[in-house]
Each structure stands twice: as structure tokens, then as C-alpha cells.
mmCIF file of C-alpha atoms in Angstrom:
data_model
loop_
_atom_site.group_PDB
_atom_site.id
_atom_site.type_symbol
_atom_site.label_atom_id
_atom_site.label_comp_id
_atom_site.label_asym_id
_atom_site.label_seq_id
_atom_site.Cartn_x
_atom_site.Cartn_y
_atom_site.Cartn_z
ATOM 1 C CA UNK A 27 -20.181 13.881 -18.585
ATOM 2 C CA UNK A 28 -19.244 17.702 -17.318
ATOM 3 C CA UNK A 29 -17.105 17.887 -14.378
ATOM 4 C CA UNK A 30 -17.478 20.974 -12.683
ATOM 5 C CA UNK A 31 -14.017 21.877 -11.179
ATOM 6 C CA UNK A 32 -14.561 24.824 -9.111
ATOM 7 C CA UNK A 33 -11.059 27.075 -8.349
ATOM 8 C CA UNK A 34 -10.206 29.978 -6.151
ATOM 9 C CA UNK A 35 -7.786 31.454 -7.992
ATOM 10 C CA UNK A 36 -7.483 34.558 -5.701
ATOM 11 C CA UNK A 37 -5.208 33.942 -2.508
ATOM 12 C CA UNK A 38 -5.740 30.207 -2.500
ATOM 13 C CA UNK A 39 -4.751 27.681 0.290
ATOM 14 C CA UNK A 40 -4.135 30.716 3.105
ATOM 15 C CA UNK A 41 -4.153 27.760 5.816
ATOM 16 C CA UNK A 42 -1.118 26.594 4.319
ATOM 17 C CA UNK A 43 0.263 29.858 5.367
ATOM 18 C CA UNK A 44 2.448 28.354 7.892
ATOM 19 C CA UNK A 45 4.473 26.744 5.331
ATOM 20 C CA UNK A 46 4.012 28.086 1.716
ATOM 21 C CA UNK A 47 4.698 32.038 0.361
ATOM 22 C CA UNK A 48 1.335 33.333 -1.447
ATOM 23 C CA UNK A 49 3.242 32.936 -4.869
ATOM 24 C CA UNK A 50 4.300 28.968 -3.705
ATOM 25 C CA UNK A 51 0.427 28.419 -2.716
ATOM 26 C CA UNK A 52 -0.545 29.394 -6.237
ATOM 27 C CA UNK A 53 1.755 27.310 -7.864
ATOM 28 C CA UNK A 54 1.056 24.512 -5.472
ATOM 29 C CA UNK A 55 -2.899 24.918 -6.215
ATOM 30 C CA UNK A 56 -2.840 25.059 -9.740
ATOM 31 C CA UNK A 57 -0.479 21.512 -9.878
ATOM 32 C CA UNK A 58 -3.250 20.307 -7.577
ATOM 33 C CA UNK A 59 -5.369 21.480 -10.162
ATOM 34 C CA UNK A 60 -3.926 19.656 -13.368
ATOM 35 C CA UNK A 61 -3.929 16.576 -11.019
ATOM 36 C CA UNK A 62 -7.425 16.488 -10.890
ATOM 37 C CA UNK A 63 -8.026 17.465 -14.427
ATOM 38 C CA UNK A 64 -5.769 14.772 -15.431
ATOM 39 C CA UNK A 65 -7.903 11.986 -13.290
ATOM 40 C CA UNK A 66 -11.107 13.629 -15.014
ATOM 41 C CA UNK A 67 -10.117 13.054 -17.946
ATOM 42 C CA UNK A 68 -8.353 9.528 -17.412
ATOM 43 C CA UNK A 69 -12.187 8.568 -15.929
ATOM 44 C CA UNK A 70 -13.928 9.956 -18.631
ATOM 45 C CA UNK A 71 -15.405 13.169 -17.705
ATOM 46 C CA UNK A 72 -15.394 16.169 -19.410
ATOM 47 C CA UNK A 73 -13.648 18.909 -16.819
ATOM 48 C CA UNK A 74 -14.922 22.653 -16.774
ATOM 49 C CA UNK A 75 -12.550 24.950 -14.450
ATOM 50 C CA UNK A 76 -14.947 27.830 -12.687
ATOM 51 C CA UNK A 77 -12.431 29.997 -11.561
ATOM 52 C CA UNK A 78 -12.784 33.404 -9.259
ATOM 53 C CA UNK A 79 -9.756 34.336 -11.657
ATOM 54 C CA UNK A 80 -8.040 33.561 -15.081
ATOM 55 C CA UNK A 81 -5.600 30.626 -14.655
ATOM 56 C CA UNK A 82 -3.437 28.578 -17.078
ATOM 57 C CA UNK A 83 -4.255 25.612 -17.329
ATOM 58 C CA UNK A 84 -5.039 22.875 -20.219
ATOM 59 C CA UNK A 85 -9.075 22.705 -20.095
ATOM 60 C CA UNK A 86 -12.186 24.613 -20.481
ATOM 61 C CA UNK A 87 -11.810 27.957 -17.934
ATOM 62 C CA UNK A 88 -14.711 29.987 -16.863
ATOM 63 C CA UNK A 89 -14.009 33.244 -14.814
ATOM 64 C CA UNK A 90 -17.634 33.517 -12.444
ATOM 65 C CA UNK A 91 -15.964 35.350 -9.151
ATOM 66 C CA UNK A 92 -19.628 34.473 -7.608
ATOM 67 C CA UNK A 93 -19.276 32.590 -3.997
ATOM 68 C CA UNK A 94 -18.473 28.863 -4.696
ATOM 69 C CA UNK A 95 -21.742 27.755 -3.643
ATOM 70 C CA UNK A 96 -23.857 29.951 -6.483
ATOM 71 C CA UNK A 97 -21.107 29.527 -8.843
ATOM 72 C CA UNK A 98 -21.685 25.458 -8.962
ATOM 73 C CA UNK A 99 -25.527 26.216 -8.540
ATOM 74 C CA UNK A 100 -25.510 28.207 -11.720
ATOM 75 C CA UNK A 101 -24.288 25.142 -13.580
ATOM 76 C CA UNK A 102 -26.047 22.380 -12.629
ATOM 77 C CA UNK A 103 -28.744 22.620 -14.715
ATOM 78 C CA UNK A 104 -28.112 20.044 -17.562
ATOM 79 C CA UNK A 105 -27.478 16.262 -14.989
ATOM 80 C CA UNK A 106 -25.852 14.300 -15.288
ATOM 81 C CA UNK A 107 -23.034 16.626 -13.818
ATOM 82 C CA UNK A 108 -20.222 15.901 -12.054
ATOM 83 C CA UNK A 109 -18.793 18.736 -9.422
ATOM 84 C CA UNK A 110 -15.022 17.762 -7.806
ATOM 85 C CA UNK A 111 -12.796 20.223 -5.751
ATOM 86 C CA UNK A 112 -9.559 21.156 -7.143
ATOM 87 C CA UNK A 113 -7.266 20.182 -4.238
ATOM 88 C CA UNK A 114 -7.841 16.780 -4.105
ATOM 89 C CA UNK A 115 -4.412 15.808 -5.531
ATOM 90 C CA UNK A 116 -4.294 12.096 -5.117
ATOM 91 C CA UNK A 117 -7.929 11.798 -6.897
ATOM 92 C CA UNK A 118 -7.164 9.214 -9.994
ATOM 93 C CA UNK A 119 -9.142 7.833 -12.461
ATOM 94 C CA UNK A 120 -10.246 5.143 -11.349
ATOM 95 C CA UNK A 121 -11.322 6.953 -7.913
ATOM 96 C CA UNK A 122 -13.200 9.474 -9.905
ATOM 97 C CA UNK A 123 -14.763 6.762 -11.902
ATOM 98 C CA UNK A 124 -16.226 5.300 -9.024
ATOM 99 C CA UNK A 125 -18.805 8.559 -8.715
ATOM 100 C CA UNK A 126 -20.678 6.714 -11.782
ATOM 101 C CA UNK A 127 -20.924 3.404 -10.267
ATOM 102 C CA UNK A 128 -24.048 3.410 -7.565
ATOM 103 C CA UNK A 129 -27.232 4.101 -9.803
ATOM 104 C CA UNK A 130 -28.581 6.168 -7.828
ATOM 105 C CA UNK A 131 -30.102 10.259 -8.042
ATOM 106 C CA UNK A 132 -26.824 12.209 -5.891
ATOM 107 C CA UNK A 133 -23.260 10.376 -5.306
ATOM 108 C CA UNK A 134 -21.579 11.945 -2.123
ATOM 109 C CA UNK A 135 -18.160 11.315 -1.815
ATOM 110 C CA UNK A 136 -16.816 13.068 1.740
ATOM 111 C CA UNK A 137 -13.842 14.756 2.526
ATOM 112 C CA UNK A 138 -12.663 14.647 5.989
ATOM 113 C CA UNK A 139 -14.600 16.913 8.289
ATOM 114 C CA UNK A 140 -17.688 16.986 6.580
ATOM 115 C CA UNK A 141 -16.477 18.168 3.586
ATOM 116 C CA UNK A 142 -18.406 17.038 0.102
ATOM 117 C CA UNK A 143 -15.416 16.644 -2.112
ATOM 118 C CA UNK A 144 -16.656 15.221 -5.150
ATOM 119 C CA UNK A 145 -20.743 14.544 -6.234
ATOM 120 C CA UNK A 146 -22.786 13.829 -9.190
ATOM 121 C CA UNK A 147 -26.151 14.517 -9.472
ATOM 122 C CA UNK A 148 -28.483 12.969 -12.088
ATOM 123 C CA UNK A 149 -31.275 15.448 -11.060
ATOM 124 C CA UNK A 150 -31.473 18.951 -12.181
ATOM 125 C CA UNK A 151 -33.717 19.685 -9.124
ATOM 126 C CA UNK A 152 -30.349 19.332 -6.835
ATOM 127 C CA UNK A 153 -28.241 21.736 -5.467
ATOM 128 C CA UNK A 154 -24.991 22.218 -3.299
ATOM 129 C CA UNK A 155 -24.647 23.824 -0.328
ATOM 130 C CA UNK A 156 -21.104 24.775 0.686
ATOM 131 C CA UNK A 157 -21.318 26.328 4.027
ATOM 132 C CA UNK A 158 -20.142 24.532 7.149
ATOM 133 C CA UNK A 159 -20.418 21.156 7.218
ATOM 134 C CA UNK A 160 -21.665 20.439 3.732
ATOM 135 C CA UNK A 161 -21.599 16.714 3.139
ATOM 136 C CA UNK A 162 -24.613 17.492 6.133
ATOM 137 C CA UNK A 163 -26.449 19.995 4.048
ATOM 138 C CA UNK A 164 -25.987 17.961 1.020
ATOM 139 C CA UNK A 165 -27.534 14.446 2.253
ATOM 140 C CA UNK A 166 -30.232 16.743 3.844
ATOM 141 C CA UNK A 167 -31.145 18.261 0.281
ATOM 142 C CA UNK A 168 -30.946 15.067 -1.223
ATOM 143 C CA UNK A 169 -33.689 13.545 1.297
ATOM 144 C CA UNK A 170 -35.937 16.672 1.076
ATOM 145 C CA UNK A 171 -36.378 15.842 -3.177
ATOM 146 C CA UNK A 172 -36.616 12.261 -2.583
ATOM 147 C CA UNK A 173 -33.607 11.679 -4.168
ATOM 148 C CA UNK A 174 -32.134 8.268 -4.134
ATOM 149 C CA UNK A 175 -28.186 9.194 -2.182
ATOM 150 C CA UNK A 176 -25.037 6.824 -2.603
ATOM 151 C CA UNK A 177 -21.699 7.645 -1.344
ATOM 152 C CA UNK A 178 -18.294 6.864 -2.160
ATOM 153 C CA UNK A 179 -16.049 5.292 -0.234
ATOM 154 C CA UNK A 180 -12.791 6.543 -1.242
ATOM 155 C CA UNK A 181 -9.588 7.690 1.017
ATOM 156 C CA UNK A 182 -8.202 9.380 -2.294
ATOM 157 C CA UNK A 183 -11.006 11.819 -3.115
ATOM 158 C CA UNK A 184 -11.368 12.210 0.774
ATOM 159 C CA UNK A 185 -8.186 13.846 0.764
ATOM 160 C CA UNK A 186 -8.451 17.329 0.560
ATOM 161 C CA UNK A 187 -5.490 19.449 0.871
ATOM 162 C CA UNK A 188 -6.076 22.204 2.981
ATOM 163 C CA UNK A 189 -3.257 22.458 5.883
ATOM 164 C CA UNK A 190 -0.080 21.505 6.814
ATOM 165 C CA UNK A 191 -0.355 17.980 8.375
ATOM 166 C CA UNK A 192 -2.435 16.863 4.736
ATOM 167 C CA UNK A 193 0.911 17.299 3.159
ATOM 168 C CA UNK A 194 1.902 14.113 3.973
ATOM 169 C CA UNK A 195 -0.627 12.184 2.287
ATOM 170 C CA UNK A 196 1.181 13.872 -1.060
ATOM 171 C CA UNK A 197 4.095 12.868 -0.479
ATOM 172 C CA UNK A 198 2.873 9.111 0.551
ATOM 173 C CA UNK A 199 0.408 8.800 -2.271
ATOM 174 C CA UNK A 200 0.574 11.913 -5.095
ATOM 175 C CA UNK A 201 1.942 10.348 -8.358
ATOM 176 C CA UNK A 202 1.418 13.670 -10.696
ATOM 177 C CA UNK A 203 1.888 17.190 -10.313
ATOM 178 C CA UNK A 204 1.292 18.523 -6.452
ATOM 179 C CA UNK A 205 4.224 15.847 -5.447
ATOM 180 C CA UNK A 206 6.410 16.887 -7.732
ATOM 181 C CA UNK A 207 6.008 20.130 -6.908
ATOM 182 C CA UNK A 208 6.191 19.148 -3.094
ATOM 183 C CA UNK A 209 9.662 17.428 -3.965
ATOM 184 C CA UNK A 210 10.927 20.037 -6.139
ATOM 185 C CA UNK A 211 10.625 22.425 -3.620
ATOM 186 C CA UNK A 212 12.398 20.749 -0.660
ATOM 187 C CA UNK A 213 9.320 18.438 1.336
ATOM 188 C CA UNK A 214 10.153 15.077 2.411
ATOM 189 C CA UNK A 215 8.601 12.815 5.178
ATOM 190 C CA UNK A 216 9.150 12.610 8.546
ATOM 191 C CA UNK A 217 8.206 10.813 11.294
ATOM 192 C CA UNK A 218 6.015 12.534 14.844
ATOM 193 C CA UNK A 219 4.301 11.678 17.592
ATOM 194 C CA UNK A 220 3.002 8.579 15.294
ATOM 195 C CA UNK A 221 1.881 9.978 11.933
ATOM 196 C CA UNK A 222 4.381 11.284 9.241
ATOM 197 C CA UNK A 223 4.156 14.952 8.371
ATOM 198 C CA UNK A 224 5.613 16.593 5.622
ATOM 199 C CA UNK A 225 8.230 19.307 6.078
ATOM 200 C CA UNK A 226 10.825 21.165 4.464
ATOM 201 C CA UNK A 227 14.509 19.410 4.280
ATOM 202 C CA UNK B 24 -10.185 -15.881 7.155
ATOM 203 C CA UNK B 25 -8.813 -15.164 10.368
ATOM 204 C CA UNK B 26 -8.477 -11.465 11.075
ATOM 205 C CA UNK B 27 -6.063 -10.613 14.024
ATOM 206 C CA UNK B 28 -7.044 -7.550 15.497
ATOM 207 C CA UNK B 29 -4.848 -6.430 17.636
ATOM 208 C CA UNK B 30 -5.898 -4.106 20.962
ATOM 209 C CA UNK B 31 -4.001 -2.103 23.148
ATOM 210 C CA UNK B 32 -6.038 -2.609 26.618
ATOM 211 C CA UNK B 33 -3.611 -0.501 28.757
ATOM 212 C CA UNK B 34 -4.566 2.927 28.654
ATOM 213 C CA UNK B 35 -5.852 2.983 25.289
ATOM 214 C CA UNK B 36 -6.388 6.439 23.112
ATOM 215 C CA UNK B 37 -4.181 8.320 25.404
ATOM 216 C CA UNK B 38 -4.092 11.221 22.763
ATOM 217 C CA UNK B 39 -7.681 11.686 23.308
ATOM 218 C CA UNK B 40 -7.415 12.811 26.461
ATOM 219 C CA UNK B 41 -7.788 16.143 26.450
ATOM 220 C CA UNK B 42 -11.539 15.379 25.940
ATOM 221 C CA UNK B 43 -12.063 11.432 27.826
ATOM 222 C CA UNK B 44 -10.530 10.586 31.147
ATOM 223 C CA UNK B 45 -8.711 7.413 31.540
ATOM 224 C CA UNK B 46 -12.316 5.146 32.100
ATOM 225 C CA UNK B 47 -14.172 6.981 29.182
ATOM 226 C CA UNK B 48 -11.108 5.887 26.550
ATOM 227 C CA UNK B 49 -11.052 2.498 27.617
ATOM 228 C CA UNK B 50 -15.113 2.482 27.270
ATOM 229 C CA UNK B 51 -14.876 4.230 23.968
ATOM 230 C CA UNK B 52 -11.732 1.836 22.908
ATOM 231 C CA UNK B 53 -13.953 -1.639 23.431
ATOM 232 C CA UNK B 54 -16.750 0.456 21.347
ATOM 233 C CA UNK B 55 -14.790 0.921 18.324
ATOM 234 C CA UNK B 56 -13.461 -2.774 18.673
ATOM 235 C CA UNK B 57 -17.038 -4.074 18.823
ATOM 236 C CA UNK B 58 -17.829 -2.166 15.581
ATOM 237 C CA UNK B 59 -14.831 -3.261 14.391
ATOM 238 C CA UNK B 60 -15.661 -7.461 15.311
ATOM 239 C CA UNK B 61 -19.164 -7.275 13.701
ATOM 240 C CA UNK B 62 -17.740 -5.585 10.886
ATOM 241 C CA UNK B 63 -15.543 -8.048 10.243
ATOM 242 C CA UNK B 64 -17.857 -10.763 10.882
ATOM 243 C CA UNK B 65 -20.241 -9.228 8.450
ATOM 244 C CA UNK B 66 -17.501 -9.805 5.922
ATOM 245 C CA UNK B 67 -17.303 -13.543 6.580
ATOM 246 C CA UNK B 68 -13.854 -13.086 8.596
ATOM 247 C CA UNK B 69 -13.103 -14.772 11.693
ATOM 248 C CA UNK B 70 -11.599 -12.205 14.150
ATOM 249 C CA UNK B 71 -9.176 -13.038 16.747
ATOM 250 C CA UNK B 72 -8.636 -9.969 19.337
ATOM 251 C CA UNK B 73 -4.901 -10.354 20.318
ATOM 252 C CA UNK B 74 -4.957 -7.995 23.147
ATOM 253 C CA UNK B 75 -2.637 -7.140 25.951
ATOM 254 C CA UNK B 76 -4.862 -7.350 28.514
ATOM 255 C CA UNK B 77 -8.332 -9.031 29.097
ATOM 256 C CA UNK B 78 -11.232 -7.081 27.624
ATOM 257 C CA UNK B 79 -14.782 -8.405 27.485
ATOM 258 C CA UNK B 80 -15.836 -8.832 23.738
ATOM 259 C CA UNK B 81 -17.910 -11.282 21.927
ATOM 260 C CA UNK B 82 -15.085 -12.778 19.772
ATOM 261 C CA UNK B 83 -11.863 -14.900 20.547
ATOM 262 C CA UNK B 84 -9.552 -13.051 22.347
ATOM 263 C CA UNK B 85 -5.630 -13.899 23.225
ATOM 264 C CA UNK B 86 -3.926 -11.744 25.759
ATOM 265 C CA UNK B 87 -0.283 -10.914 24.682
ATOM 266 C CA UNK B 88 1.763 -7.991 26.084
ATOM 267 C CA UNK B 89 4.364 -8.467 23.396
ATOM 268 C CA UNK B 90 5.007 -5.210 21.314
ATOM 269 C CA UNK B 91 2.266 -4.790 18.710
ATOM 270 C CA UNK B 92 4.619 -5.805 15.723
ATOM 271 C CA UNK B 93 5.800 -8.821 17.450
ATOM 272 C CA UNK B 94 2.883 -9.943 18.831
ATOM 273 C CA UNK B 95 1.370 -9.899 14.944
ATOM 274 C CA UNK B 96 4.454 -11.442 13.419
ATOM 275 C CA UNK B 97 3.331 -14.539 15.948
ATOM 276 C CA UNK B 98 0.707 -15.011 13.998
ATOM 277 C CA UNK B 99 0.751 -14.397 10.457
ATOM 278 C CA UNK B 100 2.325 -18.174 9.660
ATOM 279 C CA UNK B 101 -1.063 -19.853 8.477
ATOM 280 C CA UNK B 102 -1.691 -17.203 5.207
ATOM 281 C CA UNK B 103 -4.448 -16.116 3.715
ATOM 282 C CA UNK B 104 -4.686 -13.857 6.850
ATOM 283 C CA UNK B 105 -5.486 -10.470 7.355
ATOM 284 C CA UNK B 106 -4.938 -7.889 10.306
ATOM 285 C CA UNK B 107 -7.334 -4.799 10.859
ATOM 286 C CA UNK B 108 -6.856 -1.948 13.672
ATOM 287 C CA UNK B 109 -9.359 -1.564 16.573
ATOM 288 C CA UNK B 110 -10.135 1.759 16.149
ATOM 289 C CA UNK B 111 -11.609 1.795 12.330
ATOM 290 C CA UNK B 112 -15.361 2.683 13.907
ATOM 291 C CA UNK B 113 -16.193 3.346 10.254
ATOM 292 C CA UNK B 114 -15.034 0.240 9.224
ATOM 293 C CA UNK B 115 -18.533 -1.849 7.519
ATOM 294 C CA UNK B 116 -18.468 -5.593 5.638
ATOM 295 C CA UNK B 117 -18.567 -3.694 2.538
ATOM 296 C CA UNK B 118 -15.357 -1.991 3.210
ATOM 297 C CA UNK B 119 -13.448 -4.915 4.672
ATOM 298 C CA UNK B 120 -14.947 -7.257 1.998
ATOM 299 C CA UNK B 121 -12.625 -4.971 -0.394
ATOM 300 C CA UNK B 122 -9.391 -6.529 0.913
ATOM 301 C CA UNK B 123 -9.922 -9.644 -0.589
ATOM 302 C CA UNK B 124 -10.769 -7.808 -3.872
ATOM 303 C CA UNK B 125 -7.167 -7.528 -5.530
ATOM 304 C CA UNK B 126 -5.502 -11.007 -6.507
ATOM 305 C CA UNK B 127 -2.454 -9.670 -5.015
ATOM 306 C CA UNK B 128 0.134 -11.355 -2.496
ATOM 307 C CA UNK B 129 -0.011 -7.984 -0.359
ATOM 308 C CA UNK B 130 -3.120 -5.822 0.043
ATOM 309 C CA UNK B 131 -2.854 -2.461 1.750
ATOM 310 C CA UNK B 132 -5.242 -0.381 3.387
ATOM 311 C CA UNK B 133 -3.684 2.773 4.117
ATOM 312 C CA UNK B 134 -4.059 5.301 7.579
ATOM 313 C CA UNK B 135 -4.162 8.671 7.280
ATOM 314 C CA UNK B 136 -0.356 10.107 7.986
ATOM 315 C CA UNK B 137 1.186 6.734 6.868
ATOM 316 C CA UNK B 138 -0.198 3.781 9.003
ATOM 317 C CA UNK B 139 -1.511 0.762 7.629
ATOM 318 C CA UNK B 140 -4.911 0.259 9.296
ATOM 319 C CA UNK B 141 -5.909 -3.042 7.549
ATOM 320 C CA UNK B 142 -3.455 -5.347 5.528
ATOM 321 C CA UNK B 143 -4.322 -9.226 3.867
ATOM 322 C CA UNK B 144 -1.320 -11.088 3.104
ATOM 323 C CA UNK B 145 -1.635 -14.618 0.851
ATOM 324 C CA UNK B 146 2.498 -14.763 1.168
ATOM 325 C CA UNK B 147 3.693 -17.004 4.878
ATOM 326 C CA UNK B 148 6.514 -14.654 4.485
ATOM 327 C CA UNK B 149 5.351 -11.344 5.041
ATOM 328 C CA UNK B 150 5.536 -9.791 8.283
ATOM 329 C CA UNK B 151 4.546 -6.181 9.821
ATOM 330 C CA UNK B 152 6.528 -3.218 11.075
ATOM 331 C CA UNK B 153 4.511 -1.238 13.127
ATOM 332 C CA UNK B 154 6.867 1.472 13.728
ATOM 333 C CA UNK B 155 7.036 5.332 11.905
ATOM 334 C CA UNK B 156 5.719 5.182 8.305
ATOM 335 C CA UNK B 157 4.391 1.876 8.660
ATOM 336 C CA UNK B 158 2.511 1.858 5.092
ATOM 337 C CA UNK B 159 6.011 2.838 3.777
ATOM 338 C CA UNK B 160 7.690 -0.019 5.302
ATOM 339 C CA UNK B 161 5.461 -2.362 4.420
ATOM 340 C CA UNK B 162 5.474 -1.712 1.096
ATOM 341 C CA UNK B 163 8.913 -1.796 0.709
ATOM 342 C CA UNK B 164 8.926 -5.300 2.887
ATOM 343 C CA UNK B 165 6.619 -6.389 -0.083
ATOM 344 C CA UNK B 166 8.725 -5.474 -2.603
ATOM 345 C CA UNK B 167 11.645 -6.982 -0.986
ATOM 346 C CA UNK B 168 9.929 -10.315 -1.595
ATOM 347 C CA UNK B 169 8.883 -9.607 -5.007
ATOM 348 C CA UNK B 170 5.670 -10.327 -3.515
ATOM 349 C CA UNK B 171 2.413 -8.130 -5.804
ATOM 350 C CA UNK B 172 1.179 -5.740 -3.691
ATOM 351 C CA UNK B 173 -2.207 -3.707 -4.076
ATOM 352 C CA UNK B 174 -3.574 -1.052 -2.191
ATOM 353 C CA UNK B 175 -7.502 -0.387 -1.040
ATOM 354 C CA UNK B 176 -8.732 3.085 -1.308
ATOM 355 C CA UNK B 177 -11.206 3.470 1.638
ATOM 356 C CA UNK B 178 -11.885 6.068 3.572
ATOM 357 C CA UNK B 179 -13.449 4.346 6.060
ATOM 358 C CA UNK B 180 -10.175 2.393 6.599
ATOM 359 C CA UNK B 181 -8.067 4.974 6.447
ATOM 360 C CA UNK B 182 -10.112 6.742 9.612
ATOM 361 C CA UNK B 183 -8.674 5.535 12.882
ATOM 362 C CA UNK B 184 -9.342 7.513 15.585
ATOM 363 C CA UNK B 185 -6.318 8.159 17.696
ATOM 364 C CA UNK B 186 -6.928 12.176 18.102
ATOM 365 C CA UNK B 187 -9.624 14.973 19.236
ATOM 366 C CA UNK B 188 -10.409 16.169 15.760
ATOM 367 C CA UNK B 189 -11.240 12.057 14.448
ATOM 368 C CA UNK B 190 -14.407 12.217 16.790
ATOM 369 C CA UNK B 191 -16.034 14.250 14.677
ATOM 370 C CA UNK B 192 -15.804 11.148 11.714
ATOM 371 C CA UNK B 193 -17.667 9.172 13.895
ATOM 372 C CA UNK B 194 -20.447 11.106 14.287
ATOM 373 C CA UNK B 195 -20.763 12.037 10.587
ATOM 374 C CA UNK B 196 -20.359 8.371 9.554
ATOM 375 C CA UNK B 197 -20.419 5.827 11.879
ATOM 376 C CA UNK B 198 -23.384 3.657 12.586
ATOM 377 C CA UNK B 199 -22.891 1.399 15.824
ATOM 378 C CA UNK B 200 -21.203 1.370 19.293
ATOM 379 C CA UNK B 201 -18.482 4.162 19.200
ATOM 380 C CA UNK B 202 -20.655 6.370 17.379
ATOM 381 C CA UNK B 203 -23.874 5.444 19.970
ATOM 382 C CA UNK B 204 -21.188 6.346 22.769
ATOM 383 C CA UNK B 205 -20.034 9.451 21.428
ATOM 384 C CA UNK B 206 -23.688 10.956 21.565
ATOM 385 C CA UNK B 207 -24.568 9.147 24.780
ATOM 386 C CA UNK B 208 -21.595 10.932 26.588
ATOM 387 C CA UNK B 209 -22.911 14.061 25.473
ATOM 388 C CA UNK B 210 -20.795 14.891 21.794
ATOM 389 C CA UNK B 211 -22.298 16.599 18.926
ATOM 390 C CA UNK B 212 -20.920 18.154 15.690
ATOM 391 C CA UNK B 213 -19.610 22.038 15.560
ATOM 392 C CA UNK B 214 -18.518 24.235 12.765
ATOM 393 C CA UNK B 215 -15.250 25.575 13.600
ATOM 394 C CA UNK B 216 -12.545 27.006 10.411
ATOM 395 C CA UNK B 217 -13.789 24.797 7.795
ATOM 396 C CA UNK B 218 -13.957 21.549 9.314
ATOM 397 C CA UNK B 219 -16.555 19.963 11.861
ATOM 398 C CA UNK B 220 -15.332 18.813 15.003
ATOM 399 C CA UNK B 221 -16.998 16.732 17.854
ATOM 400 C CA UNK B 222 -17.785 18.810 21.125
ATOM 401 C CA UNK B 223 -19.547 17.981 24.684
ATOM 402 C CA UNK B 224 -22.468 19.764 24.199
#
């Protein structure tokens, strides 16, 4: 099955500002990016990489510098079809394998804050949504076609990286690329005001 | 199986309190516990609330005011047992049900930033550190008994609510008494830099 993998390869990751150059949130986004190609593949799915710009990586690239949300609708056309952000570093196989288990029309699985990190539609009558909070707009198309909606219940593919504080979870629970490249360029954990962050040694 | 479940009834949630005075925390508190106890029960567990003050719930309930790790350590003699965190209002039987999945010694559900907010151990010597990076310490205290350890990937686990920005979780997801509180006292979900959060209306 086609995974979507949809990548902003133009200034990516600017609310990890605070902590990463622009050249170190590149590099940090595209190991996020062969982490999740990686799972696809160890799952089974066939990844395509939409990108806003070329980027080298070891899979199928398109260059569409469309707005995510018509870029994805442009391919979904041929279910079943998978769609999975790129920054979702501790995604593994068997995570990503669990979008094919509830037989139903559109798998959800959310990303904190009402995110929709990873779906799979079986209907080519479906479409994504990727304004505000789109795990909302997404169950909300999904009831308007009748659709039968599962979601999945999974901390890894809920775990977006976007800022800062979602370093940690890299650090605690990345096994390929993005922590290495964490480690390799000085993070380790530490402990405040009761959850671990990740900062620079 | 007996699930302890510990709860803190002395000013509970104090990092919410930029948005709940002192009353409204406790009220919300007992909430997420009640989700939590018929969660649990839906799972066939038995929940003991080991709490460190009285608090009016419809399950057994010890009051110790012994530190949280201590006061778990008491009671983890009598294996298979498991221990789940009061303030999983996502928590449902289907998620919980997954901690008896693994035939391992240890299971871990992991917190966001590094807490362990649900744990089953089958070994009489395990015990809990509840202190820093508790998910790191307790897998290393599992590995220091050669004991197999597995870890569940939940998202609904891994979302306690200690903070502002976790409110808006429960309104997206949750299903019973914390999220029924949330909207009676007024909260509803906002857009605001990528993420939703809760907000008074």
C-alpha cells in the first residue's frame, strides 16, 4: 500500500527555533524523515515523499510545493492509501502496522493537540483537511460520507516533533536516525519541574 | 488483578492553576479518578485507590500519606499487580486491557516527558521509583533483575493531565466525568499556533 509522506522541505521545524540553527533543523527533519520511511517500509507500505523541495533521501520523491492539504488531496485518488507526517520519529513498524488493523473506511491516528498524524483511507471519496485542529475536520468528513472511522491508539505515532519540550520523547524512545542525530549533536536528558526535557550538554 | 491507583488528595493538579482554583482541581482530580476506576473495572481489574486523604469514590480506598513511591512499594508484594495514575481521563478497558497483553515480567506504559503512567509487574520483586525520569528508572530497575520487560504504546496512557495545555486532550478524546466537567465549567477547544488548547469560553 502507498504511504503518502508529506515534507516541508523549505525552512522546516521554525518552532524549534529556540534550540536548532536553520541548517541543524534541516538535518534534524530529514533524519526524522528516514525514520519514518524506515518504519514504512518495516510495516509494509510503500512510502512516497511529497516534498515542497528536492531532498535526499532513499525513496520515491515528488517535488508538488502546493499547500500540504491539496498536495495529499491530489493523491488520494487510488485507496487504499496511507498518508503519515514526516516528524513522527519514534513511529515503528509495528505502530504503523497497526493503521491496517480496524476494518473499517478512514483510520485516524491523533497527534497531540488535535493533530491527525497518520490515516488510511479505503475510500477514494475522502479527503484531508489540515487546517487547525484537523483530527476535528477529519472525523467530521468521515461522518458526512458515511464512512465507517477507527482510530489508533498509539503514543508513538502521537508523537509529533514540533517544539522544544517533544525532544525528550527522542531521546527516551527514538532508536534510528533523529536520536542519533539528537546525541551526536550534544542533547541529553534532564530532569524539571517533573517531566524530562531535552537540552544541550 | 488488583490495580493500586494511587491519588494525591491534598491540593491536587496544582500546575493547573492558572486556569482552576484550589476547589475546581480537587473536583476535576476525583473526575479523572472516576474515569479512571470504571476504566479499570471495565478491564476486569480490581482497583484499590491508595490515597492520602479521604475522597468519596465508588471503589476501595486506603488513606496513606506516605510518599507516593513508598506508599506503592507497600503494596506490590502479592504479584500479578498493576498500578495506573489518576489522572489518565483517556484511559478506556481497551487500553488498560493492553497491559496484560505482553508475557513479560515488567510491562510499561509510558508518560509523556518520562513518567510511567501505568505499569503490571508478574515479578514480587519489582518496586517503583517515582522520582525524575521515572520510565527510565524503572526500566533500568527491571533490568537489574533480569526481569523481561515490555512496553505499551498508548496514547491514551501516556496522556496525564498535570498542565494547562493537557485540557485540551480531554475534550478531543475523553468520554466520561473529567471530560463532562471540563464543558460543564465552561471549556471549549481553540486554535492557537498549531495546536488546540482548552479555554473558558
Amino acid at each position: 500500500m502507498c504511504a503518502i509522506v508529506p515534507f516541508g522541505a523549505t525552512a522546516p521545524k521554525t518552532r524549534l527555533d529556540a534550540v536548532l540553527s536553520s541548517a541543524e533543523r534541516h538535518a534534524f527533519a530529514v533524519a526524522m524523515l528516514r525514520d519514518v520511511l524506515a518504519a514504512l517500509r518495516g510495516a509494509d507500505f510503500d512510502p512516497l515523499v511529497v516534498a515542497t523541495d528536492a531532498v535526499d533521501v532513499d525513496a520515491r520523491v515528488v517535488v508538488d510545493d502546493a499547500p500540504l492539504t491539496d498536495a495529499v488531496n491530489a493523491r488520494l485518488d487510488e485507496p487504499p492509501v496511507a498518508v503519515v507526517m514526516a516528524d513522527l520519529p519514534l513511529a515503528t513498524p509495528d505502530a504503523l502496522a497497526r493503521l491496517r488493523d480496524p476494518d473499517a473506511d478512514v483510520v485516524l491516528a491523533p497527534g497531540r493537540g488535535g493533530g491527525t498524524n497518520a490515516l488510511l483511507t479505503r475510500r477514494a471519496d475522502f479527503s484531508v483537511d489540515y487546517h487547525e485542529c484537523s483530527l476535528c475536520d477529519h472525523r467530521s468528513i468521515a461522518r458526512s460520507m458515511d464512512a465507517s472511522l477507527a482510530e489508533v491508539d498509539s503514543f508513538r505515532l502521537a508523537t509529533d516533533v514540533d517544539e522544544p519540550t517533544d525532544l525528550a520523547e527522542v531521546l527516551l524512545h527514538g532508536t534510528g536516525a533523529a536520536h542519533d542525530w539528537l546525541v551526536d549533536n550534544g542533547f541529553e536528558l534532564v530532569s524539571e519541574g517533573g517531566r524530562v526535557r531535552a537540552r544541550i550538554e
